[in-house]
Each structure stands twice: as structure tokens, then as C-alpha cells.
């Protein structure tokens, strides 16, 4: 049955290969723009995140107040107020938000890199070399971000978002071209 479901999804994607190609192109262009102007991309991303938290906080407060009898009212209210306050703080001082987020990113990469290296060293068999390489690269990224903090805060988030958008866009383009090629070939 799962092959039938996969087959249906593949057929649907084959028919929509042009949309997948267009989306990939847009993502790749946005990624390239974010890489070129990573400072602006960093600021836009932190402002977007701030507004997202503000909306989540407002909606959460309304929801919590409407359902205050459902239990854990104080915890739900605290959670949503916290989201609202952090969102407002990010909007009022985006630079401080970038500083904190970049520091957290450096710490995450360092911890994740050490974990992946340790995991790779305990693995036996296929893939341990790739896991080790990924861990080393992640650790080095964390060390580089940490070493260039706080100046890295101005551009690193935007650069990472740009790289992610570019890679995602290029992979969507390649998927679309593959779908187009296989759409004309018999299945």
C-alpha cells in the first residue's frame, strides 16, 4: 500500500514540476540575496521572529483567557506572556536579539559537534566517517562563530539563512528537472 501512496505523490509532483522549479528558483534567488547582504537578512529574520512571537503571544493570551477553566491556566498564561514579551524585546532591540541568538547558535554548534564526534567514534560500520566529518565541521563552525562573536552577530544568521535558502532552492530545481525528465519517460 505504501508504494501506491508514494506512486500517487510522485505522479502529482510530476504534473507540478513547473511549480517546483519556480519555487526552487525563488528560494535560490532569495538565498543568494541573503548571502550577498547577510546583515540585512539577519535583521529581517530577527524582526520577523519578533513579530511572530508577538502574534503567538497575543493569540495565546486570548486562547488562554477563553479557556481558563481547562486547567494549568497560570502556566499557559505565563508561557504566552513570555512569548509576547520576548517578541516585543526583539522588536525594540533587534541588535541585542541578534547578539544573544548568535551566541546560542555558537554554543549549539559546539555542543552538537562534540556530540556527533563522540557518536561517530562509538559507531561501527557504514556512515561513521561521514558522521565524524559532519561533527568536525559543526564543531569548527561553532568555534568560528564563537571566536568572531559579537561581530558575527551582524551577519552570521543572515548568511546561514541565505545558505539554507540557496541549497534548498537548488535541490528543488534539481528535483523539478528530474520530475520533468521522468514525467515523459514511461514509469
GROMACS .gro file of C-alpha atoms in nm:
model
  187
    1UNK     CA    1   0.000   0.000   0.000
    2UNK     CA    2   0.278   0.248   0.081
    3UNK     CA    3   0.418   0.213  -0.272
    4UNK     CA    4   0.073   0.307  -0.407
    5UNK     CA    5   0.072   0.621  -0.190
    6UNK     CA    6   0.428   0.709  -0.292
    7UNK     CA    7   0.337   0.648  -0.655
    8UNK     CA    8   0.038   0.885  -0.632
    9UNK     CA    9   0.251   1.158  -0.473
   10UNK     CA   10   0.521   1.112  -0.735
   11UNK     CA   11   0.265   1.141  -1.015
   12UNK     CA   12   0.124   1.459  -0.856
   13UNK     CA   13   0.474   1.606  -0.829
   14UNK     CA   14   0.547   1.515  -1.190
   15UNK     CA   15   0.243   1.712  -1.303
   16UNK     CA   16   0.354   2.010  -1.092
   17UNK     CA   17   0.722   2.006  -1.183
   18UNK     CA   18   0.698   2.363  -1.317
   19UNK     CA   19   0.577   2.494  -0.981
   20UNK     CA   20   0.854   2.304  -0.802
   21UNK     CA   21   1.104   2.458  -1.045
   22UNK     CA   22   0.963   2.808  -0.989
   23UNK     CA   23   0.967   2.770  -0.611
   24UNK     CA   24   1.324   2.643  -0.627
   25UNK     CA   25   1.426   2.940  -0.840
   26UNK     CA   26   1.267   3.189  -0.600
   27UNK     CA   27   1.431   3.022  -0.298
   28UNK     CA   28   1.771   3.015  -0.471
   29UNK     CA   29   1.747   3.385  -0.563
   30UNK     CA   30   1.637   3.479  -0.210
   31UNK     CA   31   1.924   3.273  -0.072
   32UNK     CA   32   2.177   3.446  -0.298
   33UNK     CA   33   2.040   3.787  -0.196
   34UNK     CA   34   2.061   3.691   0.173
   35UNK     CA   35   2.421   3.574   0.127
   36UNK     CA   36   2.519   3.896  -0.051
   37UNK     CA   37   2.352   4.117   0.213
   38UNK     CA   38   2.368   3.895   0.519
   39UNK     CA   39   2.343   4.191   0.760
   40UNK     CA   40   2.005   4.292   0.619
   41UNK     CA   41   1.893   3.928   0.613
   42UNK     CA   42   1.994   3.891   0.980
   43UNK     CA   43   1.796   4.199   1.080
   44UNK     CA   44   1.493   4.099   0.874
   45UNK     CA   45   1.498   3.749   1.027
   46UNK     CA   46   1.514   3.874   1.386
   47UNK     CA   47   1.235   4.129   1.321
   48UNK     CA   48   1.024   3.856   1.158
   49UNK     CA   49   1.088   3.628   1.456
   50UNK     CA   50   0.995   3.912   1.693
   51UNK     CA   51   0.664   3.973   1.515
   52UNK     CA   52   0.597   3.601   1.508
   53UNK     CA   53   0.640   3.582   1.886
   54UNK     CA   54   0.417   3.887   1.935
   55UNK     CA   55   0.137   3.727   1.731
   56UNK     CA   56   0.184   3.392   1.905
   57UNK     CA   57   0.172   3.570   2.241
   58UNK     CA   58  -0.144   3.765   2.159
   59UNK     CA   59  -0.325   3.463   2.017
   60UNK     CA   60  -0.207   3.250   2.308
   61UNK     CA   61  -0.327   3.501   2.568
   62UNK     CA   62  -0.670   3.524   2.403
   63UNK     CA   63  -0.691   3.145   2.383
   64UNK     CA   64  -0.576   3.102   2.744
   65UNK     CA   65  -0.828   3.356   2.872
   66UNK     CA   66  -1.111   3.195   2.675
   67UNK     CA   67  -1.027   2.851   2.816
   68UNK     CA   68  -0.916   2.947   3.166
   69UNK     CA   69  -1.120   2.670   3.325
   70UNK     CA   70  -0.938   2.393   3.134
   71UNK     CA   71  -0.651   2.365   3.385
   72UNK     CA   72  -0.297   2.494   3.413
   73UNK     CA   73  -0.421   2.846   3.349
   74UNK     CA   74  -0.123   3.014   3.518
   75UNK     CA   75   0.132   2.810   3.321
   76UNK     CA   76  -0.039   2.873   2.988
   77UNK     CA   77  -0.071   3.243   3.064
   78UNK     CA   78   0.293   3.266   3.170
   79UNK     CA   79   0.402   3.086   2.853
   80UNK     CA   80   0.209   3.317   2.622
   81UNK     CA   81   0.302   3.635   2.808
   82UNK     CA   82   0.666   3.525   2.790
   83UNK     CA   83   0.638   3.485   2.410
   84UNK     CA   84   0.479   3.829   2.383
   85UNK     CA   85   0.744   3.997   2.600
   86UNK     CA   86   1.036   3.831   2.415
   87UNK     CA   87   0.879   3.929   2.081
   88UNK     CA   88   0.846   4.291   2.190
   89UNK     CA   89   1.202   4.290   2.321
   90UNK     CA   90   1.329   4.159   1.987
   91UNK     CA   91   1.139   4.429   1.802
   92UNK     CA   92   1.262   4.706   2.031
   93UNK     CA   93   1.623   4.591   2.032
   94UNK     CA   94   1.696   4.369   1.735
   95UNK     CA   95   2.072   4.402   1.775
   96UNK     CA   96   2.063   4.257   2.127
   97UNK     CA   97   1.845   3.976   1.994
   98UNK     CA   98   2.099   3.903   1.722
   99UNK     CA   99   2.380   3.900   1.980
  100UNK     CA  100   2.201   3.651   2.203
  101UNK     CA  101   2.083   3.433   1.916
  102UNK     CA  102   2.432   3.420   1.764
  103UNK     CA  103   2.586   3.324   2.097
  104UNK     CA  104   2.325   3.050   2.140
  105UNK     CA  105   2.397   2.931   1.786
  106UNK     CA  106   2.770   2.909   1.860
  107UNK     CA  107   2.704   2.711   2.178
  108UNK     CA  108   2.464   2.480   1.994
  109UNK     CA  109   2.716   2.410   1.715
  110UNK     CA  110   2.992   2.338   1.965
  111UNK     CA  111   2.779   2.101   2.173
  112UNK     CA  112   2.628   1.932   1.865
  113UNK     CA  113   2.971   1.894   1.706
  114UNK     CA  114   3.120   1.735   2.017
  115UNK     CA  115   2.818   1.504   2.045
  116UNK     CA  116   2.841   1.396   1.679
  117UNK     CA  117   3.214   1.335   1.704
  118UNK     CA  118   3.163   1.125   2.015
  119UNK     CA  119   2.880   0.936   1.850
  120UNK     CA  120   3.087   0.871   1.537
  121UNK     CA  121   3.376   0.736   1.745
  122UNK     CA  122   3.143   0.483   1.909
  123UNK     CA  123   2.980   0.381   1.578
  124UNK     CA  124   3.099   0.077   1.394
  125UNK     CA  125   3.023   0.033   1.031
  126UNK     CA  126   2.890   0.232   0.742
  127UNK     CA  127   2.847   0.604   0.777
  128UNK     CA  128   3.070   0.661   1.079
  129UNK     CA  129   3.322   0.854   0.868
  130UNK     CA  130   3.053   1.089   0.737
  131UNK     CA  131   2.913   1.134   1.086
  132UNK     CA  132   3.262   1.216   1.214
  133UNK     CA  133   3.320   1.464   0.931
  134UNK     CA  134   2.983   1.629   0.998
  135UNK     CA  135   3.067   1.655   1.368
  136UNK     CA  136   3.405   1.810   1.300
  137UNK     CA  137   3.255   2.065   1.058
  138UNK     CA  138   2.978   2.150   1.306
  139UNK     CA  139   3.231   2.192   1.589
  140UNK     CA  140   3.453   2.413   1.371
  141UNK     CA  141   3.154   2.627   1.273
  142UNK     CA  142   3.069   2.672   1.641
  143UNK     CA  143   3.426   2.768   1.727
  144UNK     CA  144   3.440   3.014   1.434
  145UNK     CA  145   3.112   3.178   1.533
  146UNK     CA  146   3.224   3.196   1.897
  147UNK     CA  147   3.564   3.339   1.803
  148UNK     CA  148   3.407   3.615   1.594
  149UNK     CA  149   3.129   3.697   1.838
  150UNK     CA  150   2.993   3.966   1.887
  151UNK     CA  151   3.079   4.098   1.537
  152UNK     CA  152   2.950   3.778   1.378
  153UNK     CA  153   2.606   3.858   1.517
  154UNK     CA  154   2.557   4.118   1.246
  155UNK     CA  155   2.591   3.875   0.957
  156UNK     CA  156   2.605   3.509   1.061
  157UNK     CA  157   2.229   3.446   1.098
  158UNK     CA  158   2.160   3.604   0.758
  159UNK     CA  159   2.444   3.409   0.599
  160UNK     CA  160   2.318   3.080   0.740
  161UNK     CA  161   1.962   3.157   0.629
  162UNK     CA  162   2.094   3.250   0.284
  163UNK     CA  163   2.296   2.930   0.252
  164UNK     CA  164   1.995   2.725   0.362
  165UNK     CA  165   1.763   2.901   0.114
  166UNK     CA  166   2.016   2.865  -0.168
  167UNK     CA  167   2.076   2.493  -0.106
  168UNK     CA  168   1.703   2.429  -0.064
  169UNK     CA  169   1.628   2.620  -0.384
  170UNK     CA  170   1.894   2.437  -0.583
  171UNK     CA  171   1.771   2.100  -0.455
  172UNK     CA  172   1.415   2.194  -0.556
  173UNK     CA  173   1.540   2.290  -0.903
  174UNK     CA  174   1.717   1.955  -0.937
  175UNK     CA  175   1.405   1.773  -0.816
  176UNK     CA  176   1.191   1.961  -1.068
  177UNK     CA  177   1.425   1.878  -1.355
  178UNK     CA  178   1.426   1.512  -1.252
  179UNK     CA  179   1.046   1.513  -1.227
  180UNK     CA  180   1.021   1.673  -1.571
  181UNK     CA  181   1.254   1.414  -1.722
  182UNK     CA  182   1.069   1.123  -1.559
  183UNK     CA  183   0.728   1.268  -1.649
  184UNK     CA  184   0.792   1.200  -2.017
  185UNK     CA  185   0.957   0.861  -1.958
  186UNK     CA  186   0.731   0.561  -1.906
  187UNK     CA  187   0.703   0.456  -1.544
   0.00000   0.00000   0.00000
